[in-house]
Short mmCIF file of C-alpha atoms and ligand atoms in Angstrom, two decimals:
data_model
loop_
_atom_site.label_atom_id
_atom_site.label_comp_id
_atom_site.label_asym_id
_atom_site.label_seq_id
_atom_site.Cartn_x
_atom_site.Cartn_y
_atom_site.Cartn_z
CA UNK S 1 127.00 66.97 125.99
CA UNK S 2 129.09 67.82 129.00
CA UNK S 3 131.03 70.70 127.50
CA UNK S 4 127.98 72.52 126.11
CA UNK S 5 126.70 75.28 128.35
CA UNK S 6 123.89 76.74 126.22
CA UNK S 7 121.71 75.11 123.58
CA UNK S 8 118.95 76.68 121.56
CA UNK S 9 116.88 73.92 119.97
CA UNK S 10 114.49 75.02 117.27
CA UNK S 11 113.35 78.11 119.15
CA UNK S 12 110.48 80.07 117.62
CA UNK S 13 108.52 82.99 118.99
CA UNK S 14 105.87 85.27 117.52
CA UNK S 15 104.56 88.55 118.83
CA UNK S 16 101.11 88.67 117.27
CA UNK S 17 101.79 88.46 113.54
CA UNK S 18 105.49 89.26 113.92
CA UNK S 19 107.76 86.23 113.67
CA UNK S 20 110.42 87.45 116.08
CA UNK S 21 112.51 84.27 115.76
CA UNK S 22 112.12 81.12 113.68
CA UNK S 23 113.66 77.70 114.38
CA UNK S 24 116.78 79.09 115.99
CA UNK S 25 119.28 76.36 116.70
CA UNK S 26 122.82 76.61 118.11
CA UNK S 27 125.15 75.36 120.84
CA UNK S 28 127.65 77.28 122.91
CA UNK S 29 130.54 75.51 124.58
CA UNK S 30 131.81 76.13 128.08
CA UNK S 31 134.15 79.09 128.21
CA UNK S 32 133.40 80.38 124.72
CA UNK S 33 132.83 84.06 124.02
CA UNK S 34 130.17 84.17 121.33
CA UNK S 35 128.67 87.17 119.57
CA UNK S 36 125.10 87.28 118.36
CA UNK S 37 125.19 89.66 115.48
CA UNK S 38 122.32 91.04 113.44
CA UNK S 39 120.57 94.24 112.40
CA UNK S 40 118.01 95.91 114.68
CA UNK S 41 114.86 93.84 114.90
CA UNK S 42 116.63 90.64 113.80
CA UNK S 43 115.57 88.76 116.95
CA UNK S 44 118.74 88.93 119.09
CA UNK S 45 117.09 90.16 122.31
CA UNK S 46 114.27 87.66 121.95
CA UNK S 47 116.78 84.80 121.82
CA UNK S 48 118.76 86.11 124.79
CA UNK S 49 115.62 86.71 126.86
CA UNK S 50 114.42 83.16 126.23
CA UNK S 51 117.81 81.76 127.26
CA UNK S 52 117.77 83.96 130.35
CA UNK S 53 114.27 82.78 131.35
CA UNK S 54 112.82 86.30 130.96
CA UNK S 55 110.34 85.18 128.34
CA UNK S 56 109.25 81.85 126.90
CA UNK S 57 109.46 80.44 123.39
CA UNK S 58 106.31 79.37 121.53
CA UNK S 59 108.12 76.22 120.47
CA UNK S 60 111.54 74.64 120.82
CA UNK S 61 113.74 74.25 123.89
CA UNK S 62 116.35 76.43 125.54
CA UNK S 63 118.85 74.43 127.61
CA UNK S 64 121.26 76.05 130.06
CA UNK S 65 123.89 73.98 131.89
CA UNK S 66 121.99 70.83 130.94
CA UNK S 67 118.58 72.03 132.22
CA UNK S 68 115.61 73.08 130.07
CA UNK S 69 115.03 76.73 131.00
CA UNK S 70 111.23 76.58 130.78
CA UNK S 71 110.97 73.88 133.49
CA UNK S 72 113.79 75.12 135.71
CA UNK S 73 113.85 78.86 135.36
CA UNK S 74 114.84 79.50 138.98
CA UNK S 75 117.84 77.19 138.77
CA UNK S 76 118.92 78.30 135.31
CA UNK S 77 118.57 81.99 136.24
CA UNK S 78 121.15 81.41 138.98
CA UNK S 79 123.60 80.14 136.36
CA UNK S 80 123.27 83.32 134.31
CA UNK S 81 124.28 86.92 134.87
CA UNK S 82 122.12 88.96 132.51
CA UNK S 83 122.49 92.54 131.40
CA UNK S 84 119.31 93.50 129.59
CA UNK S 85 119.08 95.70 126.53
CA UNK S 86 119.08 99.37 127.61
CA UNK S 87 120.32 98.24 131.03
CA UNK S 88 117.52 99.66 133.18
CA UNK S 89 118.92 100.92 136.52
CA UNK S 90 117.36 102.70 139.51
CA UNK S 91 118.65 106.21 138.91
CA UNK S 92 118.44 107.46 142.51
CA UNK S 93 120.50 104.73 144.20
CA UNK S 94 124.21 104.88 144.80
CA UNK S 95 126.32 102.33 142.90
CA UNK S 96 127.35 100.35 145.97
CA UNK S 97 123.86 100.44 147.44
CA UNK S 98 122.37 99.10 144.21
CA UNK S 99 124.89 96.30 143.85
CA UNK S 100 124.34 95.30 147.52
CA UNK S 101 120.63 95.14 146.87
CA UNK S 102 121.15 93.02 143.78
CA UNK S 103 123.44 90.68 145.73
CA UNK S 104 120.71 90.24 148.36
CA UNK S 105 118.13 89.52 145.66
CA UNK S 106 120.48 86.96 144.15
CA UNK S 107 120.66 85.29 147.59
CA UNK S 108 124.37 85.77 148.08
CA UNK S 109 125.04 84.73 151.73
CA UNK S 110 124.86 87.81 153.97
CA UNK S 111 128.37 87.42 155.37
CA UNK S 112 130.02 87.59 151.95
CA UNK S 113 127.89 90.30 150.31
CA UNK S 114 130.33 93.13 151.10
CA UNK S 115 133.30 91.18 149.71
CA UNK S 116 131.37 90.11 146.62
CA UNK S 117 130.20 93.66 145.87
CA UNK S 118 133.78 94.89 146.30
CA UNK S 119 135.02 92.15 143.94
CA UNK S 120 132.64 93.06 141.11
CA UNK S 121 133.24 96.79 141.61
CA UNK S 122 136.99 96.20 141.36
CA UNK S 123 136.59 94.09 138.24
CA UNK S 124 134.50 96.78 136.56
CA UNK S 125 136.69 99.61 137.80
CA UNK S 126 133.86 101.15 139.79
CA UNK S 127 135.26 101.02 143.31
CA UNK S 128 137.88 103.72 142.94
CA UNK S 129 135.80 106.34 141.18
CA UNK S 130 132.12 105.58 141.39
CA UNK S 131 131.16 103.50 144.41
CA UNK S 132 129.48 106.40 146.24
CA UNK S 133 128.05 108.09 143.16
CA UNK S 134 124.34 108.28 142.48
CA UNK S 135 123.60 106.23 139.35
CA UNK S 136 121.80 109.17 137.67
CA UNK S 137 125.05 111.17 137.69
CA UNK S 138 127.14 108.51 135.94
CA UNK S 139 128.19 108.62 132.31
CA UNK S 140 126.64 106.04 129.97
CA UNK S 141 129.90 104.06 129.99
CA UNK S 142 129.88 103.83 133.80
CA UNK S 143 126.21 102.88 133.81
CA UNK S 144 127.08 99.98 131.48
CA UNK S 145 129.82 98.98 133.92
CA UNK S 146 127.27 98.92 136.72
CA UNK S 147 125.06 96.65 134.57
CA UNK S 148 127.99 94.33 133.91
CA UNK S 149 129.01 94.37 137.60
CA UNK S 150 125.47 93.31 138.45
CA UNK S 151 125.68 90.45 135.92
CA UNK S 152 128.94 89.29 137.55
CA UNK S 153 127.57 89.08 141.10
CA UNK S 154 127.88 85.52 142.39
CA UNK S 155 130.23 84.66 139.51
CA UNK S 156 127.64 82.81 137.40
CA UNK S 157 128.88 80.33 134.79
CA UNK S 158 127.23 82.27 131.97
CA UNK S 159 127.22 86.01 131.32
CA UNK S 160 124.74 87.38 128.78
CA UNK S 161 125.14 91.00 127.71
CA UNK S 162 122.50 92.45 125.41
CA UNK S 163 124.05 95.32 123.41
CA UNK S 164 126.64 96.25 126.06
CA UNK S 165 128.28 98.90 123.90
CA UNK S 166 125.22 100.68 122.52
CA UNK S 167 125.43 104.45 122.78
CA UNK S 168 129.04 104.49 124.02
CA UNK S 169 131.88 106.55 122.61
CA UNK S 170 134.97 104.77 121.20
CA UNK S 171 136.92 105.13 124.49
CA UNK S 172 134.08 103.70 126.51
CA UNK S 173 133.67 100.87 123.99
CA UNK S 174 137.33 100.03 124.35
CA UNK S 175 136.90 99.93 128.15
CA UNK S 176 133.94 97.56 127.91
CA UNK S 177 135.87 95.38 125.46
CA UNK S 178 138.75 95.08 127.91
CA UNK S 179 136.31 94.18 130.62
CA UNK S 180 134.73 91.46 128.46
CA UNK S 181 138.20 90.11 127.70
CA UNK S 182 138.83 89.73 131.42
CA UNK S 183 135.84 87.39 131.62
CA UNK S 184 137.54 85.00 129.19
CA UNK S 185 138.30 81.56 130.68
CA UNK S 186 136.17 82.24 133.78
CA UNK S 187 132.75 82.45 132.15
CA UNK S 188 130.86 81.51 129.03
CA UNK S 189 129.89 84.85 127.48
CA UNK S 190 127.15 85.65 125.02
CA UNK S 191 127.09 89.22 123.69
CA UNK S 192 124.68 90.71 121.21
CA UNK S 193 125.40 93.65 118.98
CA UNK S 194 124.21 95.24 115.77
CA UNK S 195 127.62 96.84 115.31
CA UNK S 196 129.98 94.52 113.58
CA UNK S 197 133.33 95.80 114.73
CA UNK S 198 132.35 95.49 118.38
CA UNK S 199 131.67 91.80 118.13
CA UNK S 200 134.69 91.03 116.02
CA UNK S 201 137.24 92.06 118.63
CA UNK S 202 135.94 90.04 121.57
CA UNK S 203 134.42 86.90 120.19
CA UNK S 204 135.75 83.42 119.47
CA UNK S 205 132.75 82.79 117.27
CA UNK S 206 129.78 84.68 115.88
CA UNK S 207 126.20 83.70 115.15
CA UNK S 208 124.60 85.92 112.54
CA UNK S 209 120.84 86.43 112.84
CA UNK S 210 118.68 87.96 110.14
CA UNK S 211 114.87 88.11 110.03
CA UNK S 212 114.68 85.85 113.09
CA UNK S 213 116.82 83.06 111.66
CA UNK S 214 120.42 81.94 112.11
CA UNK S 215 121.94 82.65 108.71
CA UNK S 216 125.56 81.85 109.53
CA UNK S 217 127.74 80.78 112.40
CA UNK S 218 131.37 80.01 112.98
CA UNK S 219 134.73 81.64 113.51
CA UNK S 220 135.50 84.62 111.37
CA UNK S 221 137.68 82.39 109.19
CA UNK S 222 134.90 79.77 108.76
CA UNK S 223 132.47 82.48 107.72
CA UNK S 224 134.95 84.11 105.37
CA UNK S 225 135.56 80.75 103.66
CA UNK S 226 131.85 80.14 103.33
CA UNK S 227 130.58 83.54 102.29
CA UNK S 228 133.35 85.59 100.78
CA UNK S 229 134.19 84.59 97.22
CA UNK S 230 136.71 87.29 96.62
CA UNK S 231 140.15 88.18 97.81
CA UNK S 232 141.10 91.74 98.44
CA UNK S 233 144.61 92.72 97.48
CA UNK S 234 146.35 95.90 98.47
CA UNK S 235 148.81 96.73 95.70
CA UNK S 236 151.38 99.51 95.58
CA UNK S 237 152.95 100.50 92.28
CA UNK S 238 155.48 103.07 91.24
CA UNK S 239 154.81 104.53 87.84
CA UNK S 240 151.89 105.30 85.63
CA UNK S 241 148.64 104.70 87.47
CA UNK S 242 146.55 105.19 84.32
CA UNK S 243 148.32 102.42 82.44
CA UNK S 244 147.93 100.18 85.45
CA UNK S 245 144.24 100.89 85.74
CA UNK S 246 143.84 100.20 81.99
CA UNK S 247 145.50 96.88 82.59
CA UNK S 248 143.11 96.10 85.49
CA UNK S 249 140.13 97.06 83.32
CA UNK S 250 141.31 94.71 80.59
CA UNK S 251 141.78 91.93 83.10
CA UNK S 252 138.21 92.70 84.29
CA UNK S 253 139.27 93.12 87.90
CA UNK S 254 137.39 95.62 90.03
CA UNK S 255 139.52 98.04 91.96
CA UNK S 256 139.67 101.33 93.80
CA UNK S 257 142.57 103.73 93.80
CA UNK S 258 143.28 104.39 97.44
CA UNK S 259 143.13 108.15 97.51
CA UNK S 260 144.57 108.37 101.03
CA UNK S 261 147.92 107.40 99.52
CA UNK S 262 147.50 108.61 95.95
CA UNK S 263 150.53 110.11 94.26
CA UNK S 264 152.70 110.01 97.28
CA UNK S 265 155.93 110.55 95.32
CA UNK S 266 155.26 108.54 92.22
CA UNK S 267 153.36 105.82 94.00
CA UNK S 268 149.76 104.72 93.81
CA UNK S 269 147.96 102.25 96.00
CA UNK S 270 145.13 100.12 94.66
CA UNK S 271 142.71 97.85 96.47
CA UNK S 272 141.75 95.12 94.05
CA UNK S 273 138.93 92.59 94.33
CA UNK S 274 139.81 89.30 92.73
CA UNK S 275 138.01 85.96 92.53
CA UNK S 276 139.36 83.35 94.98
CA UNK S 277 140.60 81.33 91.98
CA UNK S 278 142.79 84.24 90.87
CA UNK S 279 146.48 83.25 90.77
CA UNK S 280 148.50 85.96 92.42
CA UNK S 281 151.86 84.78 91.05
CA UNK S 282 150.58 85.15 87.45
CA UNK S 283 149.40 88.64 88.33
CA UNK S 284 152.82 89.57 89.72
CA UNK S 285 154.52 88.27 86.58
CA UNK S 286 152.16 90.27 84.37
CA UNK S 287 152.93 93.47 86.26
CA UNK S 288 156.65 92.84 86.08
CA UNK S 289 156.34 92.78 82.28
CA UNK S 290 155.08 96.36 82.31
CA UNK S 291 157.72 98.82 81.31
CA UNK S 292 156.21 101.83 82.98
CA UNK S 293 155.41 100.48 86.34
CA UNK S 294 157.15 98.84 89.24
CA UNK S 295 155.39 96.64 91.69
CA UNK S 296 156.41 97.79 95.17
CA UNK S 297 154.10 95.74 97.34
CA UNK S 298 151.21 93.34 97.28
CA UNK S 299 149.26 92.27 100.38
CA UNK S 300 146.30 89.98 100.80
CA UNK S 301 143.78 91.79 103.00
CA UNK S 302 141.76 89.72 105.46
CA UNK S 303 138.03 89.96 104.86
CA UNK S 304 136.36 92.08 107.50
CA UNK S 305 133.32 90.97 109.37
CA UNK S 306 131.30 93.59 107.57
CA UNK S 307 131.72 91.91 104.17
CA UNK S 308 130.98 88.52 105.74
CA UNK S 309 127.87 89.91 107.39
CA UNK S 310 126.64 91.55 104.22
CA UNK S 311 127.27 88.39 102.20
CA UNK S 312 125.54 86.16 104.80
CA UNK S 313 122.47 88.36 105.18
CA UNK S 314 122.21 88.81 101.39
CA UNK S 315 122.29 85.06 100.89
CA UNK S 316 119.60 84.48 103.51
CA UNK S 317 117.44 87.13 101.91
CA UNK S 318 117.80 85.48 98.49
CA UNK S 319 116.98 82.06 99.97
CA UNK S 320 113.83 83.48 101.55
CA UNK S 321 112.76 85.02 98.22
CA UNK S 322 113.20 81.66 96.48
CA UNK S 323 111.01 79.76 98.94
P1 LIG N 1 116.86 92.72 118.11
O1 LIG N 1 117.26 92.46 119.52
O2 LIG N 1 117.68 91.95 117.11
O3 LIG N 1 116.81 94.18 117.77
P2 LIG N 1 114.24 91.83 118.96
O4 LIG N 1 114.40 90.43 119.46
O5 LIG N 1 114.15 92.91 119.99
O6 LIG N 1 115.37 92.15 117.89
O7 LIG N 1 112.93 91.92 118.07
C1 LIG N 1 112.61 90.98 117.04
C2 LIG N 1 111.26 91.35 116.45
O8 LIG N 1 110.25 91.14 117.42
C3 LIG N 1 111.15 92.81 116.02
O9 LIG N 1 110.34 92.86 114.88
C4 LIG N 1 110.45 93.46 117.20
O10 LIG N 1 109.71 94.59 116.79
C5 LIG N 1 109.54 92.34 117.70
N1 LIG N 1 109.32 92.41 119.16
C6 LIG N 1 110.25 92.25 120.11
N2 LIG N 1 109.70 92.35 121.34
C7 LIG N 1 108.38 92.60 121.16
C8 LIG N 1 107.26 92.80 122.03
N3 LIG N 1 107.41 92.76 123.36
N4 LIG N 1 106.07 93.01 121.46
C9 LIG N 1 105.90 93.04 120.12
N5 LIG N 1 106.90 92.85 119.24
C10 LIG N 1 108.13 92.63 119.74
#
């Protein structure tokens, strides 16, 4: 299909007796930012390396911009800017020197190399502060920027970043996130991460990998609908918290008292888990009938990617056990 830029078709790969990935199948559309999410050892890097032509699958086909990678690895490599896991860099080179070298290796025409290197350094905020620095002296965050700048040389259609935020502090992560956001609309971006919150912010869609298999994929909303059977409500009451918790016990709802807000004046905040079939208006009416407590607020909390991830990986584990 014309608007598909990456397809994994039934990809499997073993390392000796280890099944690194099994029958991995997905499509990525032009211009999408997609996160590959999964615990360490799930198979994320193996998938990305096969797509990037850095290793081959034992079976199945990887297709990039309409071309099977295995038969066209030179052409497909030119379509992809790849930042490998751990982002290996030559420590003794200066940033600009290294990026110039990479541009030459990527066969950027000689006369535009200087402009292209300047462009990627500007995009990654390296020109102002780091262009003359020796790579060894850079912070981890800046080293990641150099890796991303390298991936952007020649403005390839597809950018693949394997764990771009690993080992960074929250400020540096925010910087990398902003950078990834700037790639939106210009590139198709595939990012892997084992840290849920990092994927959530940037991606249009996530593909969850567990034990080498795709166990879920979709937008956060799709995944929440499929995997999360509970709503979470944030409820604030004024009045007797004990009576209210007795009521919740009787109604067999699980809850936590949110201690960050507990007994602020005479108020208590509860986070309540309720089945999706639970009718909130009935609940509100029941609380209003209480003499000793006033309902001050009730909010439906959006499921976070962490609960989706846990539910999806739990389900895949149970399916595997039943086979
Ligand atoms: P992730 O990127 O999700 O952490 P990987 O794709 O790196 O996962 O690894 C998937 C599985 O394959 C793991 O069990 C890992 O130990 C194994 N593996 C990956 N690369 C190699 C290799 N070169 N040799 C042997 N085993 C490997």
